[in-house]
Every structure is written in structure tokens, then in C-alpha cells.
Coordinates of C-alpha atoms in Angstrom, one line a residue:
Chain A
X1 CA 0.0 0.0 0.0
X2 CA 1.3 3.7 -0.6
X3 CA 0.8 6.5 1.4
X4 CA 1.6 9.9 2.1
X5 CA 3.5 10.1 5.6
X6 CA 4.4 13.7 6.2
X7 CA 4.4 15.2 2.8
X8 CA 6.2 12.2 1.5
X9 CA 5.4 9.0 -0.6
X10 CA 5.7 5.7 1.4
X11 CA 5.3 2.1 0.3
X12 CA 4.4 0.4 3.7
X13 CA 2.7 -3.2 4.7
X14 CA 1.4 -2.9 7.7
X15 CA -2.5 -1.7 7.5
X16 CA -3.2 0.3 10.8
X17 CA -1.9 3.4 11.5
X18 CA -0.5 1.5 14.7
X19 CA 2.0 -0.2 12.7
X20 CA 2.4 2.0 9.9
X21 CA 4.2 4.3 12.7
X22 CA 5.8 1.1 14.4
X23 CA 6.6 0.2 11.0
X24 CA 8.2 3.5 9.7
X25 CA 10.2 4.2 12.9
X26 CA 8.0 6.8 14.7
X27 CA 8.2 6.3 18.3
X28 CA 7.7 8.6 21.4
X29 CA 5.1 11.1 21.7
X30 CA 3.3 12.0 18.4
X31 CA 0.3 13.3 17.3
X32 CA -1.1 12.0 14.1
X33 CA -3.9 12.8 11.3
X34 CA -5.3 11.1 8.6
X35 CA -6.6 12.9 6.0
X36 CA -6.7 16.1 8.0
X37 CA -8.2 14.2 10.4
X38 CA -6.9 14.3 13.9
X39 CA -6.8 10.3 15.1
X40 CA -6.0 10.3 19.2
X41 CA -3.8 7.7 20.6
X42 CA -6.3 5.3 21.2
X43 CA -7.8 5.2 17.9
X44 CA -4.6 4.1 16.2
X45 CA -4.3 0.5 16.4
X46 CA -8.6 -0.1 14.8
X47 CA -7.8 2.5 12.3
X48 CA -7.2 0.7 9.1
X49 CA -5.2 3.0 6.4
X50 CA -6.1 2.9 2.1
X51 CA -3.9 3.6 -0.4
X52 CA -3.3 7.0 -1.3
X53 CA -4.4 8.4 2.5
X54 CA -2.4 11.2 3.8
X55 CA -0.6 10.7 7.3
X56 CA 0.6 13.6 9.7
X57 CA 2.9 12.7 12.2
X58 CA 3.6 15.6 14.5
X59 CA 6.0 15.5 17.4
X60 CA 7.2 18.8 19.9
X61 CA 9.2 21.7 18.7
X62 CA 10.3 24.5 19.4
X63 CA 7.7 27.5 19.2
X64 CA 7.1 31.2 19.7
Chain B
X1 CA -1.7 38.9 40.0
X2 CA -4.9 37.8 38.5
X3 CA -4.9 33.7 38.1
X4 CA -4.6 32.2 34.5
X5 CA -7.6 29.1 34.6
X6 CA -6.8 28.8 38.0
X7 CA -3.1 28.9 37.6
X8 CA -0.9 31.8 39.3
X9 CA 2.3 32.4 37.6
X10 CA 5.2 32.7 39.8
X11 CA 6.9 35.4 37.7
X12 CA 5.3 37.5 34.4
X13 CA 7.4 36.1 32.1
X14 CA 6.0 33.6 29.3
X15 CA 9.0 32.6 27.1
X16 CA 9.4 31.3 23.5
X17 CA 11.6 28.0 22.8
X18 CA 12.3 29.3 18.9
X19 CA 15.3 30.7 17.1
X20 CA 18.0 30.5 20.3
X21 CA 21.5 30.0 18.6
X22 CA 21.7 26.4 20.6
X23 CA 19.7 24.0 23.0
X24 CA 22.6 25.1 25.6
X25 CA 21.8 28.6 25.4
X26 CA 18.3 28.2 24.8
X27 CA 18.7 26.5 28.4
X28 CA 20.6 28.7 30.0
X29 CA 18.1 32.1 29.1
X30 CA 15.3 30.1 30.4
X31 CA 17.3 29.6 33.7
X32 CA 18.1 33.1 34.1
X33 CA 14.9 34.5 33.0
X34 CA 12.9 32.5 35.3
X35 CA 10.2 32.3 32.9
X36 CA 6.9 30.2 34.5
X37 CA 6.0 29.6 31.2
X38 CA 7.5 28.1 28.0
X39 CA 5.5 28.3 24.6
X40 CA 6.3 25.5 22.1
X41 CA 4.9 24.1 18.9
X42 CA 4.5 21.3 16.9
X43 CA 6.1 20.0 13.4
X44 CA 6.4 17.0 11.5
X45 CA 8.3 14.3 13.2
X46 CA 10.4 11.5 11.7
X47 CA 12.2 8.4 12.8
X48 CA 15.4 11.0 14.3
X49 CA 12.9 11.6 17.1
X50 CA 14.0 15.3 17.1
X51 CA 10.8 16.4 18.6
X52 CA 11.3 13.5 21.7
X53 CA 14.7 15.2 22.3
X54 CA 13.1 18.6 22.6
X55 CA 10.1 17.6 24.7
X56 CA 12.5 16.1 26.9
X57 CA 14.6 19.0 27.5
X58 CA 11.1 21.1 28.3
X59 CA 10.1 19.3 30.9
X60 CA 13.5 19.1 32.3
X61 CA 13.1 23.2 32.9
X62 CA 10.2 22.5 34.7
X63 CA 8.4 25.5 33.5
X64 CA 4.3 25.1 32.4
X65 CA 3.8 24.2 29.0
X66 CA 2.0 26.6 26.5
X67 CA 1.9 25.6 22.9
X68 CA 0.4 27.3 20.4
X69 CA -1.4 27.1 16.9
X70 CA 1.2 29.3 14.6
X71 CA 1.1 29.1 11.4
X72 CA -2.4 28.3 11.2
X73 CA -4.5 29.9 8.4
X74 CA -7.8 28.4 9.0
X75 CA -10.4 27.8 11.7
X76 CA -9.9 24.1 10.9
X77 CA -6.6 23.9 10.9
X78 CA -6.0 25.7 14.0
X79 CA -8.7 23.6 15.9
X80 CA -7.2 20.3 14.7
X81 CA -3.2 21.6 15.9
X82 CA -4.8 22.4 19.1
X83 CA -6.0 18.6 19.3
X84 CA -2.9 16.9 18.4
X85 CA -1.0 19.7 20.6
X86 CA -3.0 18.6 23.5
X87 CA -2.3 14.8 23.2
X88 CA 1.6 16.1 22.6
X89 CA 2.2 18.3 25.5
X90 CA -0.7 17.0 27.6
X91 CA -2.3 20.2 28.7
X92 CA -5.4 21.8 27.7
X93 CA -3.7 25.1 27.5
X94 CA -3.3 26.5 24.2
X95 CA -1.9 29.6 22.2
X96 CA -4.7 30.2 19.6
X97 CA -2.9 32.0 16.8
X98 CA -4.9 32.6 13.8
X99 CA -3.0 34.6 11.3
X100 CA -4.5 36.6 8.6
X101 CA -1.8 38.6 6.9
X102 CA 1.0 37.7 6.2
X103 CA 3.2 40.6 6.2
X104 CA 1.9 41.3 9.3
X105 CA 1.4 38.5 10.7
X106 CA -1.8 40.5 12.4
X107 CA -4.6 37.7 13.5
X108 CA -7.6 36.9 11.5
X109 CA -10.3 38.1 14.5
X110 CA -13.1 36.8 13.0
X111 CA -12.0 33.0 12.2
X112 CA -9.9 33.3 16.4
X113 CA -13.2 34.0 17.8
X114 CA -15.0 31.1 16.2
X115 CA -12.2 28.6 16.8
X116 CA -12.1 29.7 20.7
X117 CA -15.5 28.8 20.4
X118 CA -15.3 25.6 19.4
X119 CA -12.0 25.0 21.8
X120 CA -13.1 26.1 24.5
X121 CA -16.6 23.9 24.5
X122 CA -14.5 21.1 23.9
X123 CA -12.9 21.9 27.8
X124 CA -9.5 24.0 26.1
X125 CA -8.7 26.7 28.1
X126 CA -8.0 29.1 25.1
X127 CA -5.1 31.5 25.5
X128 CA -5.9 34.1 22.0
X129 CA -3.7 36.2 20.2
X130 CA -5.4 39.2 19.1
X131 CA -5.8 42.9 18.2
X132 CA -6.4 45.3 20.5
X133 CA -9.8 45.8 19.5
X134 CA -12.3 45.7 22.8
X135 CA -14.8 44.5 21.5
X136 CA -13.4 41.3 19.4
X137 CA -11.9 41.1 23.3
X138 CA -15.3 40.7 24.5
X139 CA -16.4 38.4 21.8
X140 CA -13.2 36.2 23.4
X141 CA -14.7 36.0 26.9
X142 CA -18.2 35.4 25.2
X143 CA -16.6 32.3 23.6
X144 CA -14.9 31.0 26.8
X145 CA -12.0 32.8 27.3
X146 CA -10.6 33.7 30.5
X147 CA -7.1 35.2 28.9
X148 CA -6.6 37.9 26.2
X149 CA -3.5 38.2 24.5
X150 CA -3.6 41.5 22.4
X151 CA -0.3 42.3 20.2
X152 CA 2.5 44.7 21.2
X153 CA 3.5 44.8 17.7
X154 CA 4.0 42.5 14.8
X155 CA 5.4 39.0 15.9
X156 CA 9.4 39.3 15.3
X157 CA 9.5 43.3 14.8
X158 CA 10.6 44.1 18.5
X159 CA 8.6 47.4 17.6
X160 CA 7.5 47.3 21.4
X161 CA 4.0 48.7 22.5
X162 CA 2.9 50.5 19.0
X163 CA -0.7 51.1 20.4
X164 CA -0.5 51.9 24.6
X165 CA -3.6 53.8 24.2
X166 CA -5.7 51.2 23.5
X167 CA -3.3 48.6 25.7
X168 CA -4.6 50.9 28.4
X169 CA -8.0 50.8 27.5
X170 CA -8.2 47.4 27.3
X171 CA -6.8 47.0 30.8
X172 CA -9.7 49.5 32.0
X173 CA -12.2 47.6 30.1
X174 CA -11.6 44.3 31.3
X175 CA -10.1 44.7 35.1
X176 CA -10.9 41.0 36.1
X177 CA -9.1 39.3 32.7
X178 CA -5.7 38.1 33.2
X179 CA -4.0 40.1 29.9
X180 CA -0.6 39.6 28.0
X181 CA 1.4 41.6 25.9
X182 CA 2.3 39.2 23.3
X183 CA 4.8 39.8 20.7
X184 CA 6.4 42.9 19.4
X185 CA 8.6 43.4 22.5
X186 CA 12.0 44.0 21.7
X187 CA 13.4 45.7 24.8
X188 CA 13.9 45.4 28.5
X189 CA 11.8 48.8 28.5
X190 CA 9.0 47.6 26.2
X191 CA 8.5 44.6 28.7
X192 CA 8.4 46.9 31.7
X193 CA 6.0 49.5 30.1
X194 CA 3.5 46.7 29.5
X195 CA 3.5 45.4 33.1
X196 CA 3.5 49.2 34.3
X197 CA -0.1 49.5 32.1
X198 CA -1.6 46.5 34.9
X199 CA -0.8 44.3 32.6
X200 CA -0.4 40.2 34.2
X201 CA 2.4 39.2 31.6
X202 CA 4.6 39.5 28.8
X203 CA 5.0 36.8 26.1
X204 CA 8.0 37.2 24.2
X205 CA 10.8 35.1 22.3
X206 CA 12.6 37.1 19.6
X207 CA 13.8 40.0 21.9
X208 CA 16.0 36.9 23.9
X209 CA 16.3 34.4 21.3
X210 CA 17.7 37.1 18.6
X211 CA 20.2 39.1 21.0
X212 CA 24.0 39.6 20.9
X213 CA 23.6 37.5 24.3
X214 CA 20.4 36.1 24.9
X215 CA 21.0 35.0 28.6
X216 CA 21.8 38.3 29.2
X217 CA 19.0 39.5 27.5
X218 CA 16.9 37.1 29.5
X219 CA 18.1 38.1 32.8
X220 CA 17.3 42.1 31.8
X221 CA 13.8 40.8 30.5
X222 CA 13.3 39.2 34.2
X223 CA 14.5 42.2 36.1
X224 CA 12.0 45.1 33.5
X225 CA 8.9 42.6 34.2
X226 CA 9.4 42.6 37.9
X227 CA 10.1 46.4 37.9
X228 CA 7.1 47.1 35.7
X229 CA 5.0 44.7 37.7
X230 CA 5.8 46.8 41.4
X231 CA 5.8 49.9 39.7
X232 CA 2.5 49.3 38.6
X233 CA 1.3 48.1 41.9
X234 CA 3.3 51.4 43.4
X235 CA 0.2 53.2 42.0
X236 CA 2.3 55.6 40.0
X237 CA 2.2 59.5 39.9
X238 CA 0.3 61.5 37.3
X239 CA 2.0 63.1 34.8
X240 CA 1.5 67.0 34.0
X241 CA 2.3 69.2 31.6
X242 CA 4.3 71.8 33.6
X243 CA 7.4 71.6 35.7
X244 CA 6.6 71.4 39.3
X245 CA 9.6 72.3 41.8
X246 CA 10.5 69.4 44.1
X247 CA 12.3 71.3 46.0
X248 CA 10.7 73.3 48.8
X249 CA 11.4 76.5 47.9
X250 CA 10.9 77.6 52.2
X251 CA 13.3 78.7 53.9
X252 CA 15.5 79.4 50.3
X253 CA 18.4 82.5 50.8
X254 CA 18.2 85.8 49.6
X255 CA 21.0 86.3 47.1
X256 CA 20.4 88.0 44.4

């Protein structure tokens, strides 16, 4: 399946969004949206990703 | 000092984490400012786990946590970053930035005041970034607000307090709102001006961050917020138009 993670093009095989960001390396704490969606922490492992969905993956930094 | 949601800052200073030469010094200012609060954002993380490096280094300050919507264009937009900002920093404090003009960077009042709406129904406490317009103000507090944040000047332009007329005004019109001078400040005396108008805090970033020496820039922002602050509470003198000897003149020699 391909997806967008972060503005980029990824070919992954996990189907989740759980193990899409196990897969990919994400770790720690993150925020994530699909589709301009926000998805909480506890929605990630049931929701099952389609090809061509768009993934944020946001994590802390610095800010103003 | 008037309480923000229940919180009482232990010193007027709200700090930004962006643009310090290094983490080191970035530390260092915060330590020497004394700042209670630090404001923070969010980005795009990847596997280097930058944004787990930088959370961990916040909380090691141990200052409280505001982060903030910059950046965002849209009511949607905003309201989503202010989801995935509370799951990040676990707080429902948040920095609602809605920015209508670019050059300026000046808010978009109409789309803040619906997104406050919306945030703080869903239990935010909504910390706004506006004009100094009273009555968008009092749409805020309408919406759930119990903090306004009116500009000092344009975010980055370390103008200072371009409007004090209506800073002033606002401070009369609302004398139970905890209010911040956010952004614009780019001196010590800027800082202190706004906390001698009554006002509860100063939120700035570029003034320290941007300096020759930001820690020494953040220990002079420390000292003009807590001399603004009691000057303030000194219940200051009037000012006149005419001289007014303060010298008795009493008892002064004949010589002439």
C-alpha cells in the first residue's frame, strides 16, 4: 500500500496506523492525522489506512 | 496577580523556545529568566525523534507548558493543531494563533473568535492572540475565554507597544481578565511599560532568542517585568504638563 507520511510517498505493509508508525520508525510522543483528520492515541491500532491516505505525524518543537 | 484558569504564575514572564542560537543557550536564558511559562509548537516528526529530544529538554526546565497554533491559516486547521498539541504536551492550555496577513502576521479576529469557540466547549482553556480591538476582546470571553493576549507589535518586529492607548484601555475595560502583551517586544523597556499598564504578563521570544547574548537579554527581561509589575502596583504619579519644583522652595536664601 502507498501512502503519504508527512508530505512524503511511502510504500508500507502494515494496515493500521498502529503499525504503519511502528513500521516507519515513529516512536515517542506524536500526534497523528489522517486525511486532515486528527486520530487520538487510542484510535490508532482499529484505524485501518487505504492507499493513497495522507498521514501527519507531529512531534514537539520549538515554538514562539 | 490575577490567576490564569486557576493557575498563578510565579513570575510575568511567558518565554518562546524558537530561534536560540543552541539547545545550551536556549537553556541557559530560560534559567536566568525565570520564565513560568514556556511556549512551544509542533512539526512533523520522523524516525530522528528530534521532537522527543526537545520535549524532553522542556520538561527538564520545569516550567508550564504553553503551545500554540502558529502558522495556522484556518479555523480548521487551528482547531485540529490544538488537538494533536494537547495529546503532545498534555495540557489543555493553548496559544490560539490565527494569522490573517502575512506581512503582518496581524490575527484573523473573525475565524480566532470562532475557533475559541469551538476550543473552548470542547474543555481548552484558550489563551488568543489578538488585536487590541475591545470589542473582538469581548467576543473572546463570550466564547470561553478567560485570557486575552492583544499584540504589542508585529510577531518578530521588537517594535515594542505601538498602540499603549488602547493597551490601556483594554486593561480598563476588562479589570478582572488576566491580559498579556504578546509579541512585538524587543526591549527590557518595552516589557516593563506593559506590566507598568496593569498588565499580568509579557510573552515574548525574539527579543532573547535574537540578542547579541540572549541569557543576558533574558536576565534584563526578568528584572524590566518585575520592575514594571511593582511599579505598577506602586500606584504611579500622574504626569502633568508643567514643571513642578521638588524642592521646597521655604526657607530658600536671599541672594540675588
Amino acid at each position: 500500500m502507498q501512502i503519504m507520511l508527512n508530505g512524503a510517498l511511502r510504500n508500507v505493509q502494515a494496515t493500521t496506523l498502529a503499525d504503519v508508525l511502528a513500521e516507519c520508525g515513529v516512536a515517542g510522543r506524536v500526534a497523528t492525522a489522517v486525511n486532515e483528520t486528527f486520530v487520538p492515541v487510542s484510535a490508532r491500532a482499529d484505524l485501518r489506512l487505504s492507499d493513497g491516505d495522507r498521514v501527519e505525524v507531529l512531534g514537539a518543537m520549538q515554538g514562539g | 496577580m490575577r490567576a490564569f484558569y486557576g493557575t498563578t504564575l510565579a513570575n510575568p514572564l511567558m518565554l518562546g523556545t524558537a530561534q536560540y542560537p543552541s539547545p545550551a543557550i536556549l537553556e541557559a536564558a530560560f534559567r536566568e529568566s525565570g520564565a513560568a511559562v514556556a511556549t512551544v509548537s509542533l512539526r512533523r516528526e520522523g524516525a530522528d525523534g528530534a521532537g522527543q529530544a526537545f520535549w524532553e529538554m522542556i520538561r527538564a526546565l520545569n516550567v508550564l507548558v504553553l503551545p500554540n497554533t502558529a502558522g495556522c491559516h484556518t479555523v480548521k486547521e487551528a482547531v485540529t493543531t490544538a488537538h494533536m498539541a494537547r495529546e503532545v504536551f498534555d495540557t489543555p492550555w493553548i496559544k490560539l494563533e490565527l494569522i490573517g496577513h502575512t506581512d503582518s502576521l496581524q490575527p484573523d479576529v473573525f475565524q480566532l473568535v470562532e475557533a475559541a469557540k469551538i476550543l473552548s466547549d470542547e474543555g481548552f482553556q484558550v489563551f488568543p492572540y489578538t488585536t487590541e480591538d475591545l470589542i473582538v476582546g469581548e467576543r473572546l470571553l463570550a466564547a470561553g475565554c478567560e485570557v486575552l493576549m492583544p499584540w504589542g507589535a508585529p510577531i518578530g518586529s521588537g517594535r515594542g507597544l505601538n498602540n499603549t492607548y488602547a493597551l490601556r484601555a483594554m486593561r480598563a475595560e476588562f479589570p478582572d481578565t488576566p491580559l498579556v502583551v504578546d509579541a512585538g517586544i524587543g526591549l527590557p523597556s518595552h516589557a516593563a511599560a506593559a506590566m507598568e499598564l496593569g498588565y499580568d504578563a509579557v510573552l515574548l521570544n525574539t527579543a532573547v532568542a535574537k540578542a547579541g547574548d540572549p541569557v543576558a537579554m533574558a536576565r534584563a527581561m526578568a528584572r524590566a517585568v518585575e520592575a514594571g509589575a511593582l511599579g505598577a502596583e506602586a500606584d504611579p504619579m500622574e504626569p502633568r504638563d508643567m514643571a513642578e519644583a521638588s524642592t521646597p522652595v521655604i526657607g530658600k536664601a536671599f541672594l540675588s
